[in-house]
């Protein structure tokens, strides 16, 4: 009984590894014989249905391993070292479950299971496909699966036995990881994002190896890109929210290497989603688009390497985990070299692409977008990796906020401009009259916001521009959505279709991003922070907020001891920022209390508990920041916008094809936009 | 000429075509090898020439943009580099650090925390070297004695090496997250109970 979890868990990992290895051999053999037959001219496409079962077996194996680990955590099986280190008897059930991803080897186990799910979905979708692109893609995915499973058997063994005597109680998860519900959500979202980028990467490598220029794969790449992109977007924002709610510093983004590691693939993926549209519709930027997809995956490997190898000094804790770091570095080098080699030698097989000659056209706007996102990627990449370079020369350094802020602000403003102008540009190039007509109201709103803020006394030029441009871009997106909803409504095919598909979902995502941007600029530029010293029963004012101190309360719970200050904001509510000491930990964790509404957040922390009797005063840290809540709301909007773009608008196309024949696979974007152009010009 | 070539050619020229008359445009597209009419040949040459100068202008603009961007990045980097030292390293490097801003890591000395108006005074130590700190910001709620912290700040000016005095001024205290699972970093400070954080 004692070793049951270990045995089942290891068996699960082994099953997964063996089946993915067999699957790899089967597909490899099929490709080999097919290429051989092609050479002798007797190629006959055949299916590899018999290889599918190994993918499902791999998934089953990883799920069994995850199940065994969860069972071990819930039953507090401290014979497993991982459980002993990340669980304690008094840990609440929720944080017992999330214990799976509170340390490295468990995270890699979860990683393997998520990859197994993505792989199974992909294979199920193409279970009967005889396309060489799919076959090669499956080889690539299997290699990635094998790599992570091998990590689980070797350097990151989650099921290794506790050395020596089995302890009666475990160490428990890090105190910070058992304080907030978001710990259950944001790592899963981030991992889903990271893992999911394997599929578009594999598809693109498959296209390169098979030398296929068929357009259909571009749509598949986009769909498999959008799902992880949406999850990563929300995951980054939820991570920021977690940090805001838990860490007691009142901030949400610190350009910390861990944050940057998640941001880098997001930036690349965002660029690729845009350039892909130009490639789909006009065969432009083909090599560039595929390079971005490949770069996205390589950046996820880099990010994993940076956060998991301990090469960077960060405020976040890093696990310096023996051979995992070098293994990840090796994988990154192999993948990067293969990507570059394939693009260089076989990139031309995917079509050379048309040139972009029109300065004020949609494709030119995509180029502008891509340049901005690539520049931002470069800025973050250099800032994050520079300390590694410097450490080679013996200096331990870090790159401070001013570097990131000074460069990301102008690039961010440029992105807002592009975001406003791009949706109204057409593929045919600028028609100045049309452009003026479409941008008049947004520009008016933007300048209105700008001058209103000037009148209200806002002096900082960067934030004035940010708010003005945000209003401009928001109006453009809103008008696009309105027009799209109306046209579907008129066609009686469901108004909600105006919110889905690439155009609708894309505009929703734009609006989400604008909301995030506005929230961040407002909070960062107009936040106030300070401390107030309050005696019991008295009040203090900070930035127009009245804070009343009623007394302290000490609660002893089985898992923790919480000492909280009982506070009121503006004479109401019950806010209890606290210092919590968890079970076996000997150190306190501050828990902020937040009064949040759409206009502003009041963020309270205990800076100093009353000493001795309850009569002495408490020192409360107060941070008042406007519009912080918008950041989280925007995160959800981006998430749903991204997922909505995966959905197809096919129904409308079906009704349209009655009148004019449109290639069903192309979402009729150019046709629609040119028709809209005409309609608008007629008016 | 294959279908594909025509398509590319059309697209390449579409920018110019809009300025020429419709018939002319069709003429250009139909035969790229030259026209019997010399006027037309002249026109195509003109178009070719303007295209070349356009390309040159594009390259120049791109060059200026890349150079400006590179300069900004260089400036940003050199202005934002913060050295990261443990207390003993920082004290040893006082003359070269001067009053520039850097990060220093050490453990808050037990019983050293005092409040003086808006300032918090305490000491941190690493490898047997102790450094007095003046904090003018607000310490995070996790801040307490006996824990490793990272401070952003600089040496006070004075008459010591590098024009400094042996006091460190900070307004940003970062408490290192403690993690059971975190392995030892060579520069990391040990906590009292022997666990590395």
mmCIF file of C-alpha atoms in Angstrom, chain A residues 406-637:
data_model
loop_
_atom_site.group_PDB
_atom_site.id
_atom_site.type_symbol
_atom_site.label_atom_id
_atom_site.label_comp_id
_atom_site.label_asym_id
_atom_site.label_seq_id
_atom_site.Cartn_x
_atom_site.Cartn_y
_atom_site.Cartn_z
ATOM 1 C CA UNK A 406 11.355 54.258 -21.564
ATOM 2 C CA UNK A 407 11.130 51.889 -24.537
ATOM 3 C CA UNK A 408 7.776 50.210 -24.042
ATOM 4 C CA UNK A 409 5.843 53.467 -23.643
ATOM 5 C CA UNK A 410 6.584 54.853 -27.142
ATOM 6 C CA UNK A 411 6.143 51.416 -28.727
ATOM 7 C CA UNK A 412 2.875 50.975 -26.855
ATOM 8 C CA UNK A 413 1.604 54.337 -28.122
ATOM 9 C CA UNK A 414 2.572 53.377 -31.666
ATOM 10 C CA UNK A 415 0.648 50.108 -31.287
ATOM 11 C CA UNK A 416 -2.424 52.089 -30.194
ATOM 12 C CA UNK A 417 -2.190 54.210 -33.356
ATOM 13 C CA UNK A 418 -1.844 51.115 -35.554
ATOM 14 C CA UNK A 419 -4.695 49.457 -33.688
ATOM 15 C CA UNK A 420 -6.910 52.418 -34.529
ATOM 16 C CA UNK A 421 -5.988 52.824 -38.168
ATOM 17 C CA UNK A 422 -5.476 49.222 -39.314
ATOM 18 C CA UNK A 423 -9.069 47.944 -39.062
ATOM 19 C CA UNK A 424 -10.393 50.620 -41.418
ATOM 20 C CA UNK A 425 -7.713 50.173 -44.071
ATOM 21 C CA UNK A 426 -8.553 47.929 -46.981
ATOM 22 C CA UNK A 427 -6.368 45.598 -48.987
ATOM 23 C CA UNK A 428 -6.777 47.750 -52.046
ATOM 24 C CA UNK A 429 -4.898 50.650 -50.536
ATOM 25 C CA UNK A 430 -6.000 53.941 -49.166
ATOM 26 C CA UNK A 431 -8.985 55.749 -50.409
ATOM 27 C CA UNK A 432 -8.473 59.041 -48.639
ATOM 28 C CA UNK A 433 -12.109 60.025 -48.692
ATOM 29 C CA UNK A 434 -13.122 56.700 -47.173
ATOM 30 C CA UNK A 435 -10.383 56.872 -44.585
ATOM 31 C CA UNK A 436 -11.467 60.327 -43.529
ATOM 32 C CA UNK A 437 -15.059 59.202 -43.312
ATOM 33 C CA UNK A 438 -14.250 56.195 -41.177
ATOM 34 C CA UNK A 439 -11.768 57.859 -38.878
ATOM 35 C CA UNK A 440 -13.635 61.120 -38.343
ATOM 36 C CA UNK A 441 -15.694 60.093 -35.304
ATOM 37 C CA UNK A 442 -12.895 58.097 -33.621
ATOM 38 C CA UNK A 443 -10.428 60.939 -34.129
ATOM 39 C CA UNK A 444 -12.993 63.368 -32.763
ATOM 40 C CA UNK A 445 -13.530 61.206 -29.671
ATOM 41 C CA UNK A 446 -9.793 60.794 -29.190
ATOM 42 C CA UNK A 447 -9.124 64.525 -29.308
ATOM 43 C CA UNK A 448 -12.136 65.170 -27.090
ATOM 44 C CA UNK A 449 -10.715 62.853 -24.427
ATOM 45 C CA UNK A 450 -7.294 64.457 -24.856
ATOM 46 C CA UNK A 451 -8.538 68.007 -24.350
ATOM 47 C CA UNK A 452 -10.971 67.106 -21.594
ATOM 48 C CA UNK A 453 -8.066 65.631 -19.653
ATOM 49 C CA UNK A 454 -5.953 68.720 -20.339
ATOM 50 C CA UNK A 455 -8.773 70.836 -18.909
ATOM 51 C CA UNK A 456 -8.983 68.552 -15.867
ATOM 52 C CA UNK A 457 -5.326 69.231 -15.259
ATOM 53 C CA UNK A 458 -3.559 66.141 -16.592
ATOM 54 C CA UNK A 459 -0.087 67.308 -17.596
ATOM 55 C CA UNK A 460 1.895 64.199 -18.425
ATOM 56 C CA UNK A 461 2.138 64.056 -22.225
ATOM 57 C CA UNK A 462 2.616 60.282 -22.428
ATOM 58 C CA UNK A 463 -0.528 59.491 -20.461
ATOM 59 C CA UNK A 464 -2.500 62.186 -22.311
ATOM 60 C CA UNK A 465 -1.499 60.554 -25.601
ATOM 61 C CA UNK A 466 -2.255 57.100 -24.213
ATOM 62 C CA UNK A 467 -5.791 58.034 -23.121
ATOM 63 C CA UNK A 468 -6.507 59.964 -26.337
ATOM 64 C CA UNK A 469 -5.231 57.196 -28.591
ATOM 65 C CA UNK A 470 -7.023 54.567 -26.516
ATOM 66 C CA UNK A 471 -10.322 56.415 -27.020
ATOM 67 C CA UNK A 472 -9.536 56.647 -30.750
ATOM 68 C CA UNK A 473 -8.713 52.940 -31.128
ATOM 69 C CA UNK A 474 -11.652 51.960 -28.930
ATOM 70 C CA UNK A 475 -14.077 53.896 -31.141
ATOM 71 C CA UNK A 476 -12.692 52.294 -34.285
ATOM 72 C CA UNK A 477 -13.097 48.801 -32.841
ATOM 73 C CA UNK A 478 -16.550 49.574 -31.449
ATOM 74 C CA UNK A 479 -17.761 50.961 -34.789
ATOM 75 C CA UNK A 480 -16.412 47.883 -36.590
ATOM 76 C CA UNK A 481 -18.207 45.586 -34.167
ATOM 77 C CA UNK A 482 -21.422 47.567 -34.459
ATOM 78 C CA UNK A 483 -21.325 47.420 -38.257
ATOM 79 C CA UNK A 484 -20.569 43.726 -38.184
ATOM 80 C CA UNK A 485 -23.373 42.947 -35.731
ATOM 81 C CA UNK A 486 -25.829 45.012 -37.780
ATOM 82 C CA UNK A 487 -24.929 43.298 -41.035
ATOM 83 C CA UNK A 488 -25.430 39.863 -39.521
ATOM 84 C CA UNK A 489 -28.648 41.035 -37.915
ATOM 85 C CA UNK A 490 -29.919 42.273 -41.275
ATOM 86 C CA UNK A 491 -28.939 38.992 -42.885
ATOM 87 C CA UNK A 492 -30.986 37.287 -40.135
ATOM 88 C CA UNK A 493 -28.174 34.882 -39.353
ATOM 89 C CA UNK A 494 -27.784 35.795 -35.688
ATOM 90 C CA UNK A 495 -26.374 39.141 -34.560
ATOM 91 C CA UNK A 496 -23.880 37.405 -32.249
ATOM 92 C CA UNK A 497 -21.989 36.242 -35.307
ATOM 93 C CA UNK A 498 -20.733 39.800 -35.511
ATOM 94 C CA UNK A 499 -18.705 39.070 -32.388
ATOM 95 C CA UNK A 500 -17.058 35.880 -33.614
ATOM 96 C CA UNK A 501 -14.724 34.960 -36.408
ATOM 97 C CA UNK A 502 -11.441 36.668 -37.068
ATOM 98 C CA UNK A 503 -12.927 40.120 -37.608
ATOM 99 C CA UNK A 504 -15.441 40.142 -34.754
ATOM 100 C CA UNK A 505 -13.323 38.294 -32.194
ATOM 101 C CA UNK A 506 -10.264 40.273 -33.214
ATOM 102 C CA UNK A 507 -12.014 43.559 -32.539
ATOM 103 C CA UNK A 508 -13.251 42.272 -29.156
ATOM 104 C CA UNK A 509 -9.648 41.349 -28.299
ATOM 105 C CA UNK A 510 -8.541 44.842 -29.399
ATOM 106 C CA UNK A 511 -11.081 46.381 -27.028
ATOM 107 C CA UNK A 512 -9.867 44.135 -24.198
ATOM 108 C CA UNK A 513 -6.280 45.184 -24.784
ATOM 109 C CA UNK A 514 -7.268 48.856 -24.853
ATOM 110 C CA UNK A 515 -9.102 48.419 -21.535
ATOM 111 C CA UNK A 516 -5.990 46.802 -20.027
ATOM 112 C CA UNK A 517 -3.821 49.632 -21.330
ATOM 113 C CA UNK A 518 -6.099 52.347 -19.933
ATOM 114 C CA UNK A 519 -6.222 50.624 -16.540
ATOM 115 C CA UNK A 520 -2.437 50.283 -16.405
ATOM 116 C CA UNK A 521 -1.681 53.854 -17.455
ATOM 117 C CA UNK A 522 -4.244 55.245 -15.002
ATOM 118 C CA UNK A 523 -2.997 53.136 -12.104
ATOM 119 C CA UNK A 524 0.692 53.703 -12.784
ATOM 120 C CA UNK A 525 0.460 57.429 -13.480
ATOM 121 C CA UNK A 526 -2.076 58.533 -10.896
ATOM 122 C CA UNK A 527 -1.568 56.158 -7.979
ATOM 123 C CA UNK A 528 -0.760 57.517 -4.504
ATOM 124 C CA UNK A 529 1.010 55.528 -1.843
ATOM 125 C CA UNK A 530 1.914 56.215 1.740
ATOM 126 C CA UNK A 531 1.471 55.186 5.349
ATOM 127 C CA UNK A 532 -0.858 56.339 8.082
ATOM 128 C CA UNK A 533 -0.454 55.822 11.794
ATOM 129 C CA UNK A 534 -3.859 55.379 13.457
ATOM 130 C CA UNK A 535 -4.839 54.913 17.107
ATOM 131 C CA UNK A 536 -7.741 52.596 17.946
ATOM 132 C CA UNK A 537 -11.126 54.199 17.285
ATOM 133 C CA UNK A 538 -9.547 57.085 15.362
ATOM 134 C CA UNK A 539 -9.498 57.875 11.656
ATOM 135 C CA UNK A 540 -6.892 59.120 9.251
ATOM 136 C CA UNK A 541 -7.204 60.596 5.772
ATOM 137 C CA UNK A 542 -5.112 59.621 2.802
ATOM 138 C CA UNK A 543 -5.720 60.991 -0.699
ATOM 139 C CA UNK A 544 -9.317 61.796 0.205
ATOM 140 C CA UNK A 545 -9.971 58.363 1.675
ATOM 141 C CA UNK A 546 -10.977 58.128 5.332
ATOM 142 C CA UNK A 547 -9.548 55.097 7.111
ATOM 143 C CA UNK A 548 -10.803 54.146 10.557
ATOM 144 C CA UNK A 549 -8.984 51.705 12.826
ATOM 145 C CA UNK A 550 -11.239 49.660 15.119
ATOM 146 C CA UNK A 551 -8.811 47.173 16.647
ATOM 147 C CA UNK A 552 -6.860 44.015 15.936
ATOM 148 C CA UNK A 553 -8.046 40.474 15.839
ATOM 149 C CA UNK A 554 -5.969 37.322 16.241
ATOM 150 C CA UNK A 555 -7.389 34.135 14.781
ATOM 151 C CA UNK A 556 -5.702 30.790 15.353
ATOM 152 C CA UNK A 557 -6.626 28.332 12.649
ATOM 153 C CA UNK A 558 -5.305 24.800 12.281
ATOM 154 C CA UNK A 559 -3.125 25.806 9.341
ATOM 155 C CA UNK A 560 -2.241 29.356 10.260
ATOM 156 C CA UNK A 561 -2.335 32.209 12.709
ATOM 157 C CA UNK A 562 -3.844 35.387 11.327
ATOM 158 C CA UNK A 563 -3.384 38.765 12.981
ATOM 159 C CA UNK A 564 -5.546 41.334 11.227
ATOM 160 C CA UNK A 565 -6.248 45.011 11.702
ATOM 161 C CA UNK A 566 -9.928 45.836 11.626
ATOM 162 C CA UNK A 567 -10.384 48.849 9.346
ATOM 163 C CA UNK A 568 -13.196 50.834 7.754
ATOM 164 C CA UNK A 569 -12.931 52.781 4.531
ATOM 165 C CA UNK A 570 -15.000 55.998 4.417
ATOM 166 C CA UNK A 571 -16.920 54.850 7.475
ATOM 167 C CA UNK A 572 -18.158 51.552 6.121
ATOM 168 C CA UNK A 573 -17.087 48.062 5.242
ATOM 169 C CA UNK A 574 -14.880 45.722 7.134
ATOM 170 C CA UNK A 575 -11.326 45.482 5.833
ATOM 171 C CA UNK A 576 -8.795 43.300 7.532
ATOM 172 C CA UNK A 577 -5.289 43.492 6.119
ATOM 173 C CA UNK A 578 -3.402 40.853 8.013
ATOM 174 C CA UNK A 579 -0.115 39.267 8.817
ATOM 175 C CA UNK A 580 -0.461 35.509 8.540
ATOM 176 C CA UNK A 581 1.895 32.898 9.872
ATOM 177 C CA UNK A 582 1.359 29.563 8.191
ATOM 178 C CA UNK A 583 1.623 26.125 9.763
ATOM 179 C CA UNK A 584 5.233 25.114 9.784
ATOM 180 C CA UNK A 585 6.598 28.345 8.424
ATOM 181 C CA UNK A 586 8.345 30.677 10.815
ATOM 182 C CA UNK A 587 7.762 33.790 8.810
ATOM 183 C CA UNK A 588 4.768 36.043 8.351
ATOM 184 C CA UNK A 589 3.006 36.751 5.113
ATOM 185 C CA UNK A 590 1.214 40.028 4.746
ATOM 186 C CA UNK A 591 -2.257 39.864 3.280
ATOM 187 C CA UNK A 592 -3.543 43.107 1.848
ATOM 188 C CA UNK A 593 -7.198 44.098 1.950
ATOM 189 C CA UNK A 594 -8.556 45.789 -1.127
ATOM 190 C CA UNK A 595 -11.614 47.933 -1.665
ATOM 191 C CA UNK A 596 -12.089 47.777 -5.390
ATOM 192 C CA UNK A 597 -14.529 49.418 -7.732
ATOM 193 C CA UNK A 598 -14.429 50.549 -11.338
ATOM 194 C CA UNK A 599 -13.189 54.010 -10.412
ATOM 195 C CA UNK A 600 -10.434 53.258 -7.937
ATOM 196 C CA UNK A 601 -8.861 50.690 -5.630
ATOM 197 C CA UNK A 602 -7.916 51.369 -2.031
ATOM 198 C CA UNK A 603 -5.193 48.921 -1.079
ATOM 199 C CA UNK A 604 -4.489 48.428 2.621
ATOM 200 C CA UNK A 605 -1.588 46.586 4.189
ATOM 201 C CA UNK A 606 -0.407 46.229 7.748
ATOM 202 C CA UNK A 607 2.963 47.948 7.856
ATOM 203 C CA UNK A 608 3.365 47.530 11.590
ATOM 204 C CA UNK A 609 1.173 45.668 14.057
ATOM 205 C CA UNK A 610 0.409 47.307 17.377
ATOM 206 C CA UNK A 611 3.038 46.345 19.911
ATOM 207 C CA UNK A 612 1.804 44.941 23.174
ATOM 208 C CA UNK A 613 -1.663 46.027 24.239
ATOM 209 C CA UNK A 614 -4.509 46.588 21.851
ATOM 210 C CA UNK A 615 -4.460 50.269 22.775
ATOM 211 C CA UNK A 616 -1.408 51.238 20.752
ATOM 212 C CA UNK A 617 -1.629 52.440 17.197
ATOM 213 C CA UNK A 618 -1.269 50.520 13.973
ATOM 214 C CA UNK A 619 0.703 51.619 10.930
ATOM 215 C CA UNK A 620 -1.305 51.024 7.765
ATOM 216 C CA UNK A 621 0.155 51.148 4.296
ATOM 217 C CA UNK A 622 -2.324 52.765 1.900
ATOM 218 C CA UNK A 623 -2.222 52.750 -1.875
ATOM 219 C CA UNK A 624 -4.959 54.491 -3.840
ATOM 220 C CA UNK A 625 -4.900 53.740 -7.558
ATOM 221 C CA UNK A 626 -7.558 54.591 -10.137
ATOM 222 C CA UNK A 627 -9.095 52.070 -12.517
ATOM 223 C CA UNK A 628 -7.003 49.049 -11.539
ATOM 224 C CA UNK A 629 -10.026 46.756 -11.853
ATOM 225 C CA UNK A 630 -10.157 47.500 -15.584
ATOM 226 C CA UNK A 631 -6.941 45.562 -16.105
ATOM 227 C CA UNK A 632 -8.520 42.311 -14.925
ATOM 228 C CA UNK A 633 -11.749 42.974 -16.821
ATOM 229 C CA UNK A 634 -9.731 43.660 -19.964
ATOM 230 C CA UNK A 635 -7.912 40.352 -19.490
ATOM 231 C CA UNK A 636 -11.206 38.465 -19.651
ATOM 232 C CA UNK A 637 -12.339 40.476 -22.683
#
